[in-house]
Structures are given as C-alpha cells and as structure tokens.
mmCIF file of C-alpha atoms in Angstrom:
data_model
loop_
_atom_site.group_PDB
_atom_site.id
_atom_site.type_symbol
_atom_site.label_atom_id
_atom_site.label_comp_id
_atom_site.label_asym_id
_atom_site.label_seq_id
_atom_site.Cartn_x
_atom_site.Cartn_y
_atom_site.Cartn_z
ATOM 1 C CA GLU P 1 21.588 -30.363 -15.876
ATOM 2 C CA GLY P 2 21.865 -32.023 -19.304
ATOM 3 C CA ASP P 3 23.956 -32.134 -22.481
ATOM 4 C CA ASP P 4 21.363 -30.935 -24.980
ATOM 5 C CA PRO P 5 22.503 -27.581 -26.513
ATOM 6 C CA ARG P 6 18.888 -26.376 -26.435
ATOM 7 C CA LEU P 7 19.083 -26.386 -22.650
ATOM 8 C CA LYS P 8 21.233 -23.257 -22.515
ATOM 9 C CA VAL P 9 18.927 -21.386 -24.895
ATOM 10 C CA LEU P 10 15.860 -22.271 -22.846
ATOM 11 C CA THR P 11 17.614 -21.340 -19.592
ATOM 12 C CA GLU P 12 18.493 -17.878 -20.888
ATOM 13 C CA GLN P 13 14.913 -17.349 -22.064
ATOM 14 C CA LEU P 14 13.565 -18.339 -18.634
ATOM 15 C CA LYS P 15 15.971 -15.903 -16.964
ATOM 16 C CA ARG P 16 14.683 -13.096 -19.168
ATOM 17 C CA LEU P 17 11.094 -14.019 -18.311
ATOM 18 C CA TRP P 18 11.874 -13.875 -14.598
ATOM 19 C CA GLN P 19 13.708 -10.556 -14.749
ATOM 20 C CA THR P 20 11.119 -8.938 -17.014
ATOM 21 C CA HIS P 21 8.080 -9.970 -14.988
ATOM 22 C CA LEU P 22 9.393 -9.896 -11.406
ATOM 23 C CA ALA P 23 7.791 -6.511 -10.705
ATOM 24 C CA SER P 24 4.412 -7.877 -11.838
ATOM 25 C CA MET P 25 4.883 -10.990 -9.696
ATOM 26 C CA LEU P 26 5.321 -8.880 -6.567
ATOM 27 C CA ASP P 27 1.761 -7.575 -6.945
ATOM 28 C CA CYS P 28 0.817 -10.813 -5.182
ATOM 29 C CA ILE P 29 1.960 -9.219 -1.892
ATOM 30 C CA GLY P 30 -0.957 -6.799 -1.998
ATOM 31 C CA ARG P 31 -3.537 -8.739 -4.009
ATOM 32 C CA GLY P 32 -2.686 -12.254 -2.856
ATOM 33 C CA ARG P 33 -2.198 -13.534 -6.381
ATOM 34 C CA VAL P 34 -1.258 -12.609 -9.948
ATOM 35 C CA ALA P 35 -2.640 -14.335 -13.044
ATOM 36 C CA PHE P 36 -0.622 -14.604 -16.262
ATOM 37 C CA GLU P 37 -1.365 -15.932 -19.716
ATOM 38 C CA LYS P 38 1.605 -17.843 -21.160
ATOM 39 C CA CYS P 39 2.271 -16.866 -24.769
ATOM 40 C CA TRP P 40 3.990 -19.898 -26.308
ATOM 41 C CA THR P 41 6.069 -19.772 -29.481
ATOM 42 C CA TYR P 42 8.277 -22.144 -31.486
ATOM 43 C CA SER P 43 11.808 -21.539 -32.736
ATOM 44 C CA VAL P 44 12.566 -23.410 -35.971
ATOM 45 C CA GLU P 45 16.309 -22.720 -35.687
ATOM 46 C CA GLN P 46 16.544 -24.176 -32.195
ATOM 47 C CA ASN P 47 13.705 -26.675 -32.527
ATOM 48 C CA LEU P 48 12.445 -25.343 -29.238
ATOM 49 C CA ASN P 49 9.050 -24.527 -27.737
ATOM 50 C CA TYR P 50 9.285 -21.711 -25.208
ATOM 51 C CA ILE P 51 7.231 -18.991 -23.526
ATOM 52 C CA GLU P 52 7.885 -15.731 -25.330
ATOM 53 C CA LYS P 53 6.157 -13.541 -22.724
ATOM 54 C CA LEU P 54 3.752 -13.579 -19.799
ATOM 55 C CA ASP P 55 0.708 -11.341 -20.089
ATOM 56 C CA ALA P 56 -0.577 -10.213 -16.682
ATOM 57 C CA LEU P 57 -4.370 -10.551 -16.621
ATOM 58 C CA PRO P 58 -6.517 -7.929 -14.827
ATOM 59 C CA PHE P 59 -7.151 -8.801 -11.191
ATOM 60 C CA GLU P 60 -10.835 -7.837 -11.280
ATOM 61 C CA HIS P 61 -11.592 -10.019 -14.328
ATOM 62 C CA THR P 62 -9.880 -13.308 -13.434
ATOM 63 C CA GLU P 63 -11.064 -16.330 -11.491
ATOM 64 C CA MET P 64 -9.282 -19.608 -10.690
ATOM 65 C CA ARG P 65 -10.850 -22.739 -12.182
ATOM 66 C CA LEU P 66 -10.545 -25.911 -10.121
ATOM 67 C CA GLY P 67 -11.463 -29.486 -10.954
ATOM 68 C CA ALA P 68 -13.599 -31.885 -8.919
ATOM 69 C CA LYS P 69 -10.576 -32.942 -6.859
ATOM 70 C CA GLY P 70 -9.230 -29.423 -6.412
ATOM 71 C CA GLN P 71 -6.666 -29.608 -9.220
ATOM 72 C CA TYR P 72 -5.825 -26.424 -11.114
ATOM 73 C CA GLU P 73 -7.580 -26.331 -14.513
ATOM 74 C CA GLY P 74 -6.908 -22.778 -15.653
ATOM 75 C CA ILE P 75 -8.381 -19.294 -15.483
ATOM 76 C CA ARG P 76 -11.763 -17.825 -16.334
ATOM 77 C CA LEU P 77 -11.363 -14.362 -17.832
ATOM 78 C CA THR P 78 -14.568 -12.317 -17.539
ATOM 79 C CA ILE P 79 -14.712 -9.496 -20.057
ATOM 80 C CA ASP P 80 -18.213 -8.377 -19.032
ATOM 81 C CA LYS P 81 -21.146 -9.979 -17.217
ATOM 82 C CA ASP P 82 -22.275 -11.848 -20.330
ATOM 83 C CA ASN P 83 -18.907 -12.707 -21.862
ATOM 84 C CA ALA P 84 -16.286 -14.988 -20.288
ATOM 85 C CA ILE P 85 -13.349 -16.957 -21.698
ATOM 86 C CA ASP P 86 -11.829 -20.095 -20.177
ATOM 87 C CA ILE P 87 -8.060 -20.436 -20.625
ATOM 88 C CA ASP P 88 -6.705 -23.876 -19.771
ATOM 89 C CA ALA P 89 -3.886 -24.631 -17.345
ATOM 90 C CA ALA P 90 -1.223 -25.182 -20.035
ATOM 91 C CA LYS P 91 -1.554 -21.585 -21.172
ATOM 92 C CA THR P 92 -1.815 -19.877 -17.784
ATOM 93 C CA TRP P 93 0.132 -19.302 -14.596
ATOM 94 C CA TRP P 94 -1.621 -18.500 -11.318
ATOM 95 C CA LEU P 95 0.893 -17.156 -8.802
ATOM 96 C CA ALA P 96 -0.741 -17.549 -5.372
ATOM 97 C CA LEU P 97 0.757 -16.155 -2.164
ATOM 98 C CA ASP P 98 0.176 -18.136 1.059
ATOM 99 C CA PRO P 99 -2.359 -20.544 -0.503
ATOM 100 C CA THR P 100 -4.345 -22.878 1.759
ATOM 101 C CA PRO P 101 -6.805 -25.712 1.013
ATOM 102 C CA LEU P 102 -9.672 -23.296 1.672
ATOM 103 C CA GLU P 103 -7.979 -20.376 -0.129
ATOM 104 C CA PRO P 104 -6.041 -21.954 -3.024
ATOM 105 C CA HIS P 105 -6.147 -18.668 -4.960
ATOM 106 C CA GLY P 106 -3.855 -16.994 -2.382
ATOM 107 C CA LYS P 107 -4.225 -14.384 0.305
ATOM 108 C CA SER P 108 -3.067 -10.772 0.463
ATOM 109 C CA ARG P 109 -0.469 -9.878 3.079
ATOM 110 C CA TYR P 110 -2.461 -6.655 3.620
ATOM 111 C CA ILE P 111 -5.590 -8.446 4.837
ATOM 112 C CA GLY P 112 -6.074 -8.920 8.573
ATOM 113 C CA ALA P 113 -3.915 -7.076 11.078
ATOM 114 C CA PRO P 114 -2.159 -4.824 8.486
ATOM 115 C CA GLN P 115 -5.491 -3.602 7.129
ATOM 116 C CA GLU P 116 -6.910 -2.995 10.613
ATOM 117 C CA VAL P 117 -3.833 -1.026 11.704
ATOM 118 C CA TRP P 118 -3.882 0.964 8.456
ATOM 119 C CA ARG P 119 -7.496 2.019 9.082
ATOM 120 C CA GLU P 120 -6.674 3.097 12.627
ATOM 121 C CA ARG P 121 -3.703 5.131 11.400
ATOM 122 C CA ARG P 122 -5.831 6.838 8.759
ATOM 123 C CA GLU P 123 -8.436 7.796 11.369
ATOM 124 C CA THR P 124 -5.720 9.149 13.666
ATOM 125 C CA ARG P 125 -4.250 11.299 10.895
ATOM 126 C CA GLU P 126 -7.708 12.666 10.107
ATOM 127 C CA ARG P 127 -8.122 13.587 13.767
ATOM 128 C CA LEU P 128 -4.715 15.288 13.753
ATOM 129 C CA ALA P 129 -5.641 17.346 10.696
ATOM 130 C CA MET P 130 -8.905 18.383 12.372
ATOM 131 C CA PHE P 131 -7.059 19.194 15.585
ATOM 132 C CA ILE P 132 -4.490 21.371 13.826
ATOM 133 C CA GLY P 133 -7.118 23.144 11.761
ATOM 134 C CA ARG P 134 -9.515 23.923 14.584
ATOM 135 C CA PHE P 135 -7.983 23.572 18.014
ATOM 136 C CA VAL P 136 -4.250 24.290 18.007
ATOM 137 C CA VAL P 137 -4.995 28.029 18.324
ATOM 138 C CA ARG P 138 -8.076 28.599 20.434
ATOM 139 C CA GLY P 139 -9.324 32.183 20.755
ATOM 140 C CA GLY P 140 -10.698 33.822 23.844
ATOM 141 C CA VAL P 141 -13.955 35.672 24.485
ATOM 142 C CA ALA P 142 -14.287 39.208 23.130
ATOM 143 C CA TYR P 143 -16.686 42.008 24.053
ATOM 144 C CA ALA P 144 -17.637 44.625 21.493
ATOM 145 C CA PRO P 145 -20.465 47.144 20.937
ATOM 146 C CA GLU P 146 -23.284 46.061 18.685
ATOM 147 C CA THR P 147 -22.824 49.021 16.335
ATOM 148 C CA GLU P 148 -20.264 51.719 15.641
ATOM 149 C CA THR P 149 -20.883 55.144 14.066
ATOM 150 C CA ASP P 150 -18.041 56.613 12.032
ATOM 151 C CA GLU P 151 -17.221 60.300 11.645
ATOM 152 C CA TRP P 152 -19.558 60.613 8.671
ATOM 153 C CA GLY P 153 -22.527 59.251 10.622
ATOM 154 C CA ARG P 154 -22.553 55.787 9.009
ATOM 155 C CA VAL P 155 -23.521 52.883 11.278
ATOM 156 C CA HIS P 156 -21.465 49.686 11.056
ATOM 157 C CA ASP P 157 -22.041 46.210 12.477
ATOM 158 C CA ALA P 158 -19.296 46.082 15.102
ATOM 159 C CA MET P 159 -20.026 42.429 15.939
ATOM 160 C CA GLN P 160 -19.326 41.322 12.377
ATOM 161 C CA ILE P 161 -16.171 43.417 12.208
ATOM 162 C CA THR P 162 -14.949 41.874 15.466
ATOM 163 C CA GLN P 163 -15.662 38.370 14.202
ATOM 164 C CA GLU P 164 -13.653 39.033 11.030
ATOM 165 C CA LEU P 165 -10.750 40.280 13.120
ATOM 166 C CA ILE P 166 -10.865 37.170 15.312
ATOM 167 C CA GLU P 167 -10.840 34.931 12.210
ATOM 168 C CA ASN P 168 -7.766 36.860 11.110
ATOM 169 C CA LEU P 169 -6.221 36.010 14.476
ATOM 170 C CA TYR P 170 -6.949 32.284 13.990
ATOM 171 C CA SER P 171 -5.240 32.315 10.600
ATOM 172 C CA GLY P 172 -2.026 33.693 12.053
ATOM 173 C CA GLY P 173 -2.682 37.435 11.944
ATOM 174 C CA SER P 174 -3.148 39.875 14.792
ATOM 175 C CA VAL P 175 -6.023 41.940 16.205
ATOM 176 C CA VAL P 176 -5.892 45.604 17.312
ATOM 177 C CA PHE P 177 -8.874 47.317 18.982
ATOM 178 C CA PRO P 178 -9.283 50.953 20.102
ATOM 179 C CA ASN P 179 -8.962 51.231 23.844
ATOM 180 C CA VAL P 180 -12.004 53.332 24.916
ATOM 181 C CA TRP P 181 -14.415 53.008 27.820
ATOM 182 C CA GLN P 182 -18.055 51.956 27.426
ATOM 183 C CA THR P 183 -20.823 52.139 30.022
ATOM 184 C CA THR P 184 -22.722 48.901 30.666
ATOM 185 C CA PRO P 185 -26.466 48.803 31.471
ATOM 186 C CA GLY P 186 -25.687 48.029 35.106
ATOM 187 C CA GLY P 187 -23.776 51.227 35.512
ATOM 188 C CA GLY P 188 -20.324 49.733 35.285
ATOM 189 C CA ALA P 189 -17.745 50.486 32.672
ATOM 190 C CA HIS P 190 -15.409 48.367 30.573
ATOM 191 C CA ARG P 191 -13.259 48.740 27.522
ATOM 192 C CA ALA P 192 -15.196 48.934 24.258
ATOM 193 C CA TYR P 193 -13.013 46.119 22.883
ATOM 194 C CA GLU P 194 -11.558 43.745 25.386
ATOM 195 C CA PHE P 195 -10.320 40.146 25.406
ATOM 196 C CA THR P 196 -11.235 38.509 28.687
ATOM 197 C CA GLU P 197 -8.992 35.528 27.801
ATOM 198 C CA SER P 198 -5.835 35.333 25.781
ATOM 199 C CA PRO P 199 -5.588 32.837 22.914
ATOM 200 C CA THR P 200 -3.988 29.571 23.989
ATOM 201 C CA THR P 201 -1.983 26.958 22.108
ATOM 202 C CA LEU P 202 -2.910 23.320 22.644
ATOM 203 C CA ASP P 203 -0.320 20.542 22.493
ATOM 204 C CA PRO P 204 -0.748 17.889 19.737
ATOM 205 C CA THR P 205 1.941 15.630 21.281
ATOM 206 C CA PRO P 206 -0.509 12.885 22.382
ATOM 207 C CA LEU P 207 -1.825 12.515 18.829
ATOM 208 C CA LEU P 208 1.706 12.512 17.418
ATOM 209 C CA SER P 209 2.645 9.775 19.874
ATOM 210 C CA VAL P 210 -0.311 7.702 18.686
ATOM 211 C CA ILE P 211 0.840 8.137 15.071
ATOM 212 C CA ASP P 212 4.380 7.037 15.967
ATOM 213 C CA ALA P 213 2.974 3.991 17.746
ATOM 214 C CA GLY P 214 0.849 3.268 14.670
ATOM 215 C CA ASP P 215 3.940 3.241 12.460
ATOM 216 C CA THR P 216 5.457 0.606 14.719
ATOM 217 C CA ALA P 217 2.237 -1.401 14.820
ATOM 218 C CA GLN P 218 2.008 -1.346 11.010
ATOM 219 C CA LEU P 219 5.443 -2.910 10.646
ATOM 220 C CA ARG P 220 4.768 -5.504 13.337
ATOM 221 C CA SER P 221 1.491 -6.476 11.664
ATOM 222 C CA PHE P 222 3.544 -7.570 8.637
ATOM 223 C CA GLY P 223 5.905 -9.534 10.866
ATOM 224 C CA ILE P 224 8.678 -6.974 10.360
ATOM 225 C CA PRO P 225 10.627 -5.782 13.461
ATOM 226 C CA GLU P 226 10.493 -1.991 13.441
ATOM 227 C CA LYS P 227 14.142 -1.454 14.407
ATOM 228 C CA THR P 228 15.222 -2.887 11.063
ATOM 229 C CA LEU P 229 13.601 0.053 9.247
ATOM 230 C CA THR P 230 13.207 2.886 11.762
ATOM 231 C CA GLU P 231 15.325 4.272 14.564
ATOM 232 C CA GLY P 232 13.534 5.038 17.802
ATOM 233 C CA ASP P 233 14.451 7.290 20.703
ATOM 234 C CA SER P 234 16.890 4.742 22.085
ATOM 235 C CA VAL P 235 19.379 2.505 20.323
ATOM 236 C CA GLY P 236 19.309 -1.191 21.201
ATOM 237 C CA SER P 237 22.160 -3.624 21.312
ATOM 238 C CA PHE P 238 23.820 -4.826 18.120
ATOM 239 C CA ALA P 239 22.804 -8.410 18.851
ATOM 240 C CA MET P 240 19.129 -7.451 19.171
ATOM 241 C CA VAL P 241 19.109 -5.440 15.940
ATOM 242 C CA LYS P 242 20.874 -8.290 14.158
ATOM 243 C CA GLN P 243 18.228 -10.784 15.267
ATOM 244 C CA GLN P 244 15.440 -8.457 14.188
ATOM 245 C CA THR P 245 17.132 -7.985 10.818
ATOM 246 C CA LEU P 246 17.182 -11.761 10.365
ATOM 247 C CA ALA P 247 13.425 -11.755 11.024
ATOM 248 C CA LEU P 248 12.989 -9.128 8.288
ATOM 249 C CA TYR P 249 15.063 -11.219 5.891
ATOM 250 C CA ALA P 250 12.924 -14.264 6.703
ATOM 251 C CA VAL P 251 9.781 -12.345 5.670
ATOM 252 C CA ILE P 252 11.380 -11.289 2.375
ATOM 253 C CA GLU P 253 12.780 -14.726 1.594
ATOM 254 C CA GLY P 254 9.455 -16.364 2.441
ATOM 255 C CA ILE P 255 7.721 -14.324 -0.268
ATOM 256 C CA LEU P 256 10.552 -14.800 -2.756
ATOM 257 C CA SER P 257 10.678 -18.571 -2.225
ATOM 258 C CA GLN P 258 6.955 -18.856 -2.989
ATOM 259 C CA CYS P 259 7.440 -16.896 -6.234
ATOM 260 C CA VAL P 260 10.375 -19.137 -7.179
ATOM 261 C CA SER P 261 8.496 -22.373 -6.424
ATOM 262 C CA SER P 262 5.479 -21.262 -8.425
ATOM 263 C CA PHE P 263 7.678 -20.163 -11.354
ATOM 264 C CA GLU P 264 9.402 -23.549 -11.351
ATOM 265 C CA ARG P 265 6.099 -25.437 -11.282
ATOM 266 C CA TYR P 266 4.061 -23.477 -13.814
ATOM 267 C CA VAL P 267 6.716 -21.994 -16.140
ATOM 268 C CA ILE P 268 9.937 -24.039 -16.020
ATOM 269 C CA ARG P 269 8.469 -27.531 -15.684
ATOM 270 C CA PRO P 270 5.945 -27.201 -18.584
ATOM 271 C CA SER P 271 8.722 -25.775 -20.786
ATOM 272 C CA ILE P 272 10.863 -28.852 -20.148
ATOM 273 C CA GLU P 273 8.009 -31.325 -20.564
ATOM 274 C CA LEU P 274 7.065 -29.799 -23.921
ATOM 275 C CA ASN P 275 10.576 -30.204 -25.387
ATOM 276 C CA TRP P 276 11.978 -33.429 -23.930
ATOM 277 C CA LEU P 277 10.593 -36.934 -23.551
ATOM 278 C CA PRO P 278 10.664 -38.418 -20.019
ATOM 279 C CA GLU P 279 13.704 -40.632 -20.723
ATOM 280 C CA ASN P 280 15.751 -37.659 -22.042
ATOM 281 C CA ARG P 281 14.381 -34.995 -19.747
ATOM 282 C CA VAL P 282 16.782 -32.289 -18.582
ATOM 283 C CA ARG P 283 16.626 -30.365 -15.301
ATOM 284 C CA ILE P 284 16.433 -26.614 -14.694
ATOM 285 C CA ALA P 285 16.153 -25.251 -11.166
ATOM 286 C CA MET P 286 16.262 -21.782 -9.647
ATOM 287 C CA SER P 287 18.353 -20.729 -6.693
ATOM 288 C CA TYR P 288 19.296 -17.455 -5.001
ATOM 289 C CA PRO P 289 21.755 -16.441 -2.281
ATOM 290 C CA LYS P 290 20.312 -16.074 1.194
ATOM 291 C CA LEU P 291 20.111 -12.503 2.450
#
C-alpha cells in the first residue's frame, strides 16, 4: 500500500529474495533455525536501500545474541575457538522455528518423538539385515568322515571340505555327497555323508510388520496422518481421508506461516523503515492461498 514508485521496485526485490532463499529457509525444519547475513546495497537510480542477497551462515558456527531483556541483538559468528565476530541485528536475520521463551533460537521438528522413532526404525532395519544374512536359510546337521583318501593315496580333510560345501549351500548353491556306507565305532552303519535335518527357511514377516508400523509411527510423530501419504491394506472413507489431509495441510501451513512472519519482521519491515519516514511509511505484507 502506497503511492511511492519505489514501492513496486522494493516489492519485486523482496519477492526475488523470498523465491531465491526459500530452500535455505526450510532447513529450519531439521535444524530448528537458519541464520542469514543481510547484504544491504543502495540504488542511486531508484534512491532505494534494499537487501541484495541473504548469505546463509553455517549452523555450527552461529549463536544468537540476546540483550538483558531478551531482545534480539544479532549473531555471533565463531570462525574458530579464538576468533569470533559479532554481527548486529540490522545486518542479520535469525529464522527460528517454534521459538519459546526458554528456546528463542528455535527447535527442530526432528527432536523428540521423531528422533526416538527414527532410532527404533534404524535398529529394526539392522536386525532385519542380520536376520536375512544369517537366519533366513538355516542349515541342518551333517555327518562326514574326518579324512578321505583319494585314488592316488592322498589324504584330505573331509570335515573342511564338508564345511565349504555347506557354506555354498547357505549362499544359494547346492550340496552333493557320495552315498556310501560307513561303520561307526558302536558297530552300526550310516551313510558317509548324510544330512540328519533338511535346511529350513524362517519367516521374516514379524520384522517386516514392525518396519511397516515404524513407518506409520514416524509420520504420526510429525503430526502427519499416515493415510495422506501412504495407502494401507484397507481403504478408509473419503471423509476420513479428507480430514486427515486437512491435518497434513495444517502442519505445512504452520511451518510456512512462521517463515512468512519472520521474513516480514526481519526483512520487509527493516527495508521499509530504512527508506521511508514514519509519517510517509508504506506497507508491504505477504500472503499465500490456503492449501
């Protein structure tokens, strides 16, 4: 709102800033916040001060600076343990997600239930990999002579040969033994090579069910109804899916509205205050259609 021709130029520049840096802003979902340095410039032709670009500052090297009454005073950029730079509030933007009085710097959406569920899912997948590698095909018990003598009189370790053949069976091959009779010390007789049990295949379905349940739990931990993203064994009513979709939209719009409010406060408002006196001040606001 306003009649000053500079207003349109500034509005277009702010739109470009938003579109260019939106992907960087969304890092706040995982990290809880994103810190930017505002690079100001001045246009002689337009007689306009504006932010040319926003430089995203490294997460590991930035710290919020607060005043005695909790007001935002800027960012401390730590280059190394003995070298730090303080950048004041006018030249920085701290985008905080879900800030609270005790956590004004923001909080990651991954912390809490999502992180706990993710760890459980990772452990379950590790167990599944171990299960498939070691227990899906379980061999039986084999009997074999300790040694074998070939036709040239050479003695071979029959136990080792049998073990190698069994390993070949585990890896998907097959085992063939000569079918000859051997006398046991007790006077009985048995086949020289004989499987007393056949290999069995174990069922990984319980572990797979746990993984499927973990996928659902991961979505719910973010406040997202699972039916909006995945289709289960049964299809629910249209009304139920519609309500769950509205819940998903509410999660998305909640994050987007926080980004918009922060952009208005720390980018749009300072740009207006730097170019117009209070009695001539124009108004720029952001809006977006509801999902």
